[in-house]
Amino acid sequence: MPTSLISLVSLCKEIESTRSRKKKVELLSSFLKRLDSSEIKPAVLFLLGRPVPESESRALHVGYSTIANALMVHQQHLPVEMNLTIHEFASMISKVADAKGGGSRKFRKDHLSGLLARLTEEEKEYVVRSLSGDMRIGANEGIMIEAIAHASSAPVEEIRMANMILGDLGLVAETALTRGRNAIKALGVNLFVPLKPMLAETARSTDEALKILGKAAFEFKFDGVRVQIHKSGEVVRIFSRRLTELTSSLPDVVEMVLKSIPAQSVILEGEAIGFRDRPLPFQELMRRMMRCHQIDEMMKLVPVKLFLFDILFLEGRSLIDKPYVDRWRILQEIVPSELIAPRIVTDDREEARNFFERSLSEGHEGLV
């Protein structure tokens, strides 16, 4: 029997009312196990406030004004139907995401108005939260990963790795619950499918980092745009940390990669910063990145410098399971030194402090 949207909303309310992380995981896990295979992905994305996965090129393009206009139109009409299912909701949202070209803005508003007209007041509250990316129910990505692991009897680390590879936690959940642990373990890195970035934890100072780690690698921290670069032969595509494509905004970076990176197939991570003798303010780089036209002119006004700091894939082989020290060695072997982020490995506090001061003196933000 299809699962109703109201049952998903009831889950949202129950999760929101409990502070216990363990209880949240249990509630989510139990709910996921009851769903039909086609309902798992949209339910997970709804709960995360991401109706469209990060890894997809589609976007809802539904901002506050679109939702507000849809609500105004909806308030002028009585509800026409109730008991929407999760599958029906996902289908309607997919149509909104597919809307393109002339008239798409009106289509989105009208379609959302029609959707809202089919919802109860309770459903409407959580649908608006999900569409706006502001769920605030206490079911963040980390808790959801634990719940998927619990529901599928897979280790949390395997679910976390699968999420990094696919960039779509809804698809990860569907795969884990319907095809099992072996399917999750078999997932591999694919060129031109962006991977979710690995994120660092913070430390208040280089002294604190050394106290925690003993010996540590320090790299310059840049005030730019994090980029993930995929190259296959003469084709280069660039993605942001949010998995959106940036290739058309960074033709100069594409040229750098084609000219300087000899590998036939590779995925690299780094940072692109505005640079003219010294780093330019982040706002200037953003002004360039947001331009859809006159890119050549913006390239002259805001030149970009590329710093690479990781390699995730090389010549058909995934490197994400390799230790950081091995990936760095491979990076140095295939990337010219002028494109590699400045880095030291040390357990000496004075050396780390001096490196931190050097980063600041050169106009950067500090160290990672």
Coordinates of C-alpha atoms in Angstrom, one line a residue:
M1 CA 0.0 0.0 0.0
P2 CA 1.4 3.4 -0.9
T3 CA 2.7 5.5 2.0
S4 CA 0.9 8.8 2.6
L5 CA 2.7 12.1 2.8
I6 CA 0.9 12.7 6.1
S7 CA 2.7 9.7 7.6
L8 CA 6.0 11.3 6.6
V9 CA 4.9 14.6 8.2
S10 CA 3.9 12.7 11.4
L11 CA 7.4 11.3 11.5
C12 CA 8.9 14.8 11.1
K13 CA 6.8 16.0 14.1
E14 CA 7.9 13.0 16.2
I15 CA 11.6 13.5 15.4
E16 CA 11.3 17.2 16.1
S17 CA 9.9 16.5 19.5
T18 CA 12.7 14.3 20.8
R19 CA 16.2 15.3 21.8
S20 CA 17.6 11.8 21.9
R21 CA 19.9 11.1 18.9
K22 CA 19.4 7.4 19.5
K23 CA 15.6 7.7 19.4
K24 CA 15.8 9.8 16.2
V25 CA 17.9 7.1 14.5
E26 CA 15.4 4.4 15.6
L27 CA 12.4 6.4 14.4
L28 CA 14.0 7.0 11.0
S29 CA 15.3 3.5 10.6
S30 CA 11.9 2.0 11.4
F31 CA 10.1 4.3 9.0
L32 CA 12.6 3.6 6.1
K33 CA 12.2 -0.2 6.5
R34 CA 8.4 0.1 6.0
L35 CA 8.7 2.0 2.7
D36 CA 8.3 0.7 -0.8
S37 CA 11.5 0.8 -2.8
S38 CA 10.3 3.8 -4.9
E39 CA 9.5 5.8 -1.7
I40 CA 12.8 5.5 0.0
K41 CA 14.7 8.1 -1.9
P42 CA 12.1 10.9 -2.0
A43 CA 11.4 10.4 1.7
V44 CA 15.0 10.8 2.7
L45 CA 15.4 13.9 0.5
F46 CA 12.2 15.4 2.0
L47 CA 13.5 14.8 5.5
L48 CA 16.8 16.5 4.7
G49 CA 15.2 19.5 3.0
R50 CA 16.7 18.6 -0.4
P51 CA 13.9 17.6 -2.7
V52 CA 16.5 17.4 -5.5
P53 CA 19.8 15.7 -4.8
E54 CA 23.0 17.7 -4.6
S55 CA 24.6 15.6 -7.3
E56 CA 21.9 16.4 -9.9
S57 CA 22.2 19.2 -12.4
R58 CA 18.5 19.9 -12.0
A59 CA 17.4 22.5 -9.5
L60 CA 14.0 23.6 -8.1
H61 CA 14.7 27.3 -8.5
V62 CA 12.1 27.8 -5.8
G63 CA 12.9 30.7 -3.6
Y64 CA 11.0 32.5 -1.0
S65 CA 9.0 34.7 -3.5
T66 CA 7.9 31.7 -5.5
I67 CA 6.7 29.9 -2.4
A68 CA 5.0 33.0 -1.1
N69 CA 3.2 33.6 -4.4
A70 CA 2.1 30.0 -4.5
L71 CA 0.7 30.3 -1.0
M72 CA -1.2 33.4 -1.9
V73 CA -2.8 31.7 -4.9
H74 CA -3.5 28.6 -2.8
Q75 CA -5.3 30.6 -0.1
Q76 CA -7.8 31.8 -2.7
H77 CA -9.0 28.3 -3.3
L78 CA -10.4 25.5 -1.2
P79 CA -8.4 22.2 -1.2
V80 CA -9.4 20.0 -4.1
E81 CA -8.0 16.7 -2.9
M82 CA -6.3 15.2 0.1
N83 CA -4.3 12.1 0.9
L84 CA -1.3 12.8 -1.3
T85 CA 1.2 9.9 -1.3
I86 CA 5.0 10.2 -1.0
H87 CA 5.3 9.0 -4.6
E88 CA 2.8 11.5 -5.9
F89 CA 4.6 14.3 -4.0
A90 CA 7.9 13.3 -5.5
S91 CA 6.4 13.2 -9.0
M92 CA 5.0 16.7 -8.7
I93 CA 8.3 18.1 -7.4
S94 CA 10.2 16.4 -10.3
K95 CA 8.0 18.3 -12.7
V96 CA 8.9 21.6 -11.1
A97 CA 12.6 20.7 -11.3
D98 CA 12.3 19.8 -15.0
A99 CA 10.7 23.2 -15.9
K100 CA 12.9 25.2 -18.2
G101 CA 12.7 28.0 -20.7
G102 CA 10.0 30.6 -21.3
G103 CA 7.1 30.3 -18.9
S104 CA 9.0 28.1 -16.5
R105 CA 8.6 30.6 -13.6
K106 CA 4.8 30.7 -14.0
F107 CA 4.7 26.9 -14.4
R108 CA 6.6 26.5 -11.1
K109 CA 4.3 28.9 -9.3
D110 CA 1.1 27.3 -10.7
H111 CA 2.4 23.8 -10.0
L112 CA 3.3 24.6 -6.4
S113 CA -0.1 26.3 -5.9
G114 CA -1.8 23.1 -7.2
L115 CA 0.4 21.0 -4.8
L116 CA -0.4 23.2 -1.8
A117 CA -4.1 22.9 -2.6
R118 CA -3.9 19.2 -2.0
L119 CA -2.3 19.4 1.4
T120 CA -3.5 19.7 5.0
E121 CA -2.2 22.5 7.1
E122 CA 0.2 20.1 8.8
E123 CA 1.5 18.8 5.5
K124 CA 1.8 22.3 4.1
E125 CA 4.1 23.5 7.0
Y126 CA 6.7 20.7 6.4
V127 CA 6.5 20.8 2.6
V128 CA 7.3 24.5 2.7
R129 CA 10.2 23.8 5.1
S130 CA 11.5 21.1 2.8
L131 CA 11.2 23.1 -0.4
S132 CA 13.0 26.0 1.3
G133 CA 15.8 23.8 2.6
D134 CA 15.0 24.7 6.2
M135 CA 13.6 21.6 7.8
R136 CA 15.0 22.2 11.4
I137 CA 13.6 18.9 12.7
G138 CA 16.9 17.6 14.0
A139 CA 17.5 14.9 11.3
N140 CA 20.7 16.1 9.8
E141 CA 22.8 14.2 7.4
G142 CA 24.9 12.5 10.1
I143 CA 21.8 11.2 11.8
M144 CA 20.3 10.1 8.5
I145 CA 23.5 8.1 7.7
E146 CA 23.2 6.3 11.0
A147 CA 19.6 5.6 10.4
I148 CA 20.3 4.1 6.9
A149 CA 23.1 2.0 8.4
H150 CA 20.8 0.8 11.1
A151 CA 17.9 0.0 8.7
S152 CA 20.2 -1.9 6.2
S153 CA 22.5 -3.5 8.8
A154 CA 25.5 -1.9 7.0
P155 CA 28.4 -0.2 8.8
V156 CA 28.1 3.5 9.2
E157 CA 31.4 4.1 7.4
E158 CA 30.3 2.2 4.4
I159 CA 27.1 4.4 4.1
R160 CA 29.2 7.5 4.7
M161 CA 31.6 6.5 1.9
A162 CA 28.7 5.7 -0.5
N163 CA 27.2 9.1 0.2
M164 CA 30.6 10.7 -0.7
I165 CA 30.7 8.7 -3.9
L166 CA 27.1 9.3 -5.1
G167 CA 26.4 12.7 -3.6
D168 CA 22.8 11.5 -3.2
L169 CA 21.9 10.2 0.2
G170 CA 18.4 9.2 -1.0
L171 CA 19.9 7.0 -3.6
V172 CA 22.3 5.6 -1.0
A173 CA 19.4 4.7 1.2
E174 CA 17.4 3.1 -1.7
T175 CA 20.5 1.0 -2.7
A176 CA 21.3 -0.1 0.9
L177 CA 17.7 -1.1 1.8
T178 CA 16.8 -2.8 -1.5
R179 CA 20.1 -4.3 -2.8
G180 CA 22.0 -4.8 0.4
R181 CA 25.5 -4.2 1.7
N182 CA 27.3 -5.8 -1.3
A183 CA 25.7 -3.2 -3.6
I184 CA 26.9 -0.4 -1.3
K185 CA 30.5 -1.9 -1.2
A186 CA 30.5 -2.2 -5.0
L187 CA 29.9 1.5 -5.6
G188 CA 32.8 3.1 -7.3
V189 CA 34.1 6.5 -8.3
N190 CA 32.9 7.7 -11.7
L191 CA 34.3 10.5 -13.8
F192 CA 32.0 13.5 -14.1
V193 CA 29.9 12.4 -11.1
P194 CA 31.1 14.8 -8.4
L195 CA 32.1 13.4 -5.0
K196 CA 31.1 15.1 -1.8
P197 CA 34.1 16.8 -0.3
M198 CA 36.0 15.6 2.7
L199 CA 35.8 18.4 5.4
A200 CA 38.4 19.2 8.0
E201 CA 37.7 19.7 11.7
T202 CA 38.7 23.0 13.3
A203 CA 41.5 23.8 15.8
R204 CA 42.0 27.2 17.5
S205 CA 45.8 27.3 16.8
T206 CA 48.7 25.4 15.3
D207 CA 49.7 24.5 18.8
E208 CA 46.3 22.9 19.5
A209 CA 46.5 20.9 16.2
L210 CA 50.0 19.6 17.1
K211 CA 48.8 18.7 20.6
I212 CA 46.0 16.6 19.1
L213 CA 47.8 15.0 16.2
G214 CA 51.5 15.0 17.3
K215 CA 52.8 15.5 13.8
A216 CA 50.6 17.3 11.3
A217 CA 50.4 18.4 7.7
F218 CA 49.6 22.1 7.3
E219 CA 48.4 23.7 4.1
F220 CA 47.5 27.3 3.3
K221 CA 43.8 28.2 3.7
F222 CA 42.6 30.2 0.7
D223 CA 39.6 32.6 0.4
G224 CA 38.3 31.2 -2.8
V225 CA 36.1 28.6 -4.4
R226 CA 36.7 25.0 -3.6
V227 CA 36.8 23.1 -6.9
Q228 CA 36.7 19.4 -7.9
I229 CA 38.2 18.9 -11.3
H230 CA 37.3 15.9 -13.5
K231 CA 39.5 15.2 -16.6
S232 CA 39.1 12.5 -19.2
G233 CA 41.3 13.0 -22.2
E234 CA 40.6 16.5 -23.6
V235 CA 37.3 16.9 -21.6
V236 CA 37.5 18.8 -18.3
R237 CA 34.5 19.6 -16.0
I238 CA 34.7 21.5 -12.7
F239 CA 32.3 21.1 -9.8
S240 CA 31.8 23.1 -6.5
R241 CA 31.8 21.8 -3.0
R242 CA 28.0 21.8 -3.3
L243 CA 28.4 19.6 -6.4
T244 CA 27.1 22.2 -8.9
E245 CA 29.0 22.6 -12.2
L246 CA 31.3 25.6 -12.6
T247 CA 33.0 24.7 -15.9
S248 CA 31.6 27.6 -17.9
S249 CA 32.7 30.1 -15.3
L250 CA 36.3 28.9 -15.2
P251 CA 37.6 28.4 -18.8
D252 CA 41.0 29.5 -17.7
V253 CA 41.2 26.7 -15.1
V254 CA 40.1 24.2 -17.8
E255 CA 43.0 25.5 -19.9
M256 CA 45.5 25.2 -17.0
V257 CA 44.5 21.6 -16.4
L258 CA 44.7 20.6 -20.1
K259 CA 48.1 22.3 -20.4
S260 CA 49.6 21.1 -17.1
I261 CA 48.1 17.8 -16.1
P262 CA 49.3 14.9 -18.3
A263 CA 47.0 12.2 -16.8
Q264 CA 44.3 10.9 -19.1
S265 CA 41.8 10.4 -16.4
V266 CA 42.0 12.1 -13.0
I267 CA 39.9 13.8 -10.3
L268 CA 41.6 16.6 -8.4
E269 CA 40.5 18.8 -5.6
G270 CA 41.7 22.3 -4.9
E271 CA 40.8 26.0 -4.6
A272 CA 40.5 28.7 -7.2
I273 CA 41.2 32.2 -5.9
G274 CA 41.1 35.6 -7.5
F275 CA 44.7 36.7 -7.9
R276 CA 46.5 39.7 -9.3
D277 CA 50.0 40.0 -7.6
R278 CA 48.1 39.2 -4.4
P279 CA 44.9 37.4 -3.5
L280 CA 41.8 39.4 -4.5
P281 CA 38.8 39.8 -2.2
F282 CA 36.4 36.9 -2.3
Q283 CA 33.6 39.3 -3.3
E284 CA 35.4 40.0 -6.6
L285 CA 35.7 36.3 -7.4
M286 CA 32.0 35.9 -6.7
R287 CA 31.2 38.7 -9.0
R288 CA 33.0 36.9 -11.7
M289 CA 31.5 33.5 -10.9
M290 CA 27.9 34.9 -11.0
R291 CA 28.3 36.3 -14.5
C292 CA 26.8 34.2 -17.3
H293 CA 28.0 36.4 -20.1
Q294 CA 31.2 38.3 -21.0
I295 CA 33.3 35.6 -19.3
D296 CA 36.4 36.6 -21.3
E297 CA 36.1 40.2 -20.0
M298 CA 35.7 38.9 -16.4
M299 CA 38.7 36.7 -16.8
K300 CA 40.8 39.8 -17.4
L301 CA 39.3 41.7 -14.6
V302 CA 39.5 38.9 -12.1
P303 CA 42.3 36.5 -13.0
V304 CA 42.2 33.1 -11.2
K305 CA 45.0 31.1 -9.6
L306 CA 44.6 27.4 -8.9
F307 CA 46.0 25.5 -5.9
L308 CA 45.5 21.8 -5.8
F309 CA 45.6 19.8 -2.5
D310 CA 44.2 16.3 -3.2
I311 CA 43.8 13.6 -5.8
L312 CA 40.9 11.2 -5.7
F313 CA 41.1 9.2 -8.9
L314 CA 43.8 8.4 -11.4
E315 CA 43.8 6.4 -14.6
G316 CA 40.8 4.4 -13.8
R317 CA 41.6 3.8 -10.1
S318 CA 39.9 5.3 -7.1
L319 CA 42.3 6.7 -4.6
I320 CA 39.9 7.7 -1.9
D321 CA 40.7 4.6 0.3
K322 CA 44.4 5.4 0.2
P323 CA 46.0 7.2 3.1
Y324 CA 46.4 11.0 2.8
V325 CA 50.2 10.7 2.6
D326 CA 50.0 8.4 -0.4
R327 CA 47.5 10.6 -2.2
W328 CA 49.8 13.6 -1.6
R329 CA 52.8 11.8 -3.0
I330 CA 50.8 10.8 -6.1
L331 CA 49.6 14.4 -6.5
Q332 CA 53.2 15.7 -6.4
E333 CA 54.1 13.1 -9.1
I334 CA 51.6 14.3 -11.7
V335 CA 50.9 18.0 -10.9
P336 CA 53.5 20.8 -11.4
S337 CA 54.7 22.4 -8.2
E338 CA 53.3 25.8 -9.0
L339 CA 49.7 24.4 -8.9
I340 CA 50.1 22.6 -5.6
A341 CA 49.0 24.3 -2.4
P342 CA 51.9 25.3 -0.1
R343 CA 52.3 22.6 2.6
I344 CA 54.6 21.4 5.4
V345 CA 54.6 18.3 7.6
T346 CA 56.0 19.0 11.1
D347 CA 55.8 18.4 14.8
D348 CA 57.7 21.6 15.5
R349 CA 55.5 24.4 17.0
E350 CA 57.8 27.2 15.9
E351 CA 57.9 25.9 12.3
A352 CA 54.1 25.6 12.3
R353 CA 53.6 29.2 13.7
N354 CA 56.0 30.6 11.1
F355 CA 54.1 28.8 8.3
F356 CA 50.9 30.3 9.6
E357 CA 52.4 33.8 9.6
R358 CA 53.7 33.3 6.1
S359 CA 50.2 32.4 4.9
L360 CA 48.7 35.6 6.4
S361 CA 51.6 37.7 5.1
E362 CA 50.8 36.4 1.5
G363 CA 47.2 37.5 1.8
H364 CA 45.6 34.1 2.7
E365 CA 43.4 33.1 5.6
G366 CA 45.6 30.9 7.7
L367 CA 46.2 27.2 7.6
V368 CA 44.2 24.0 7.2

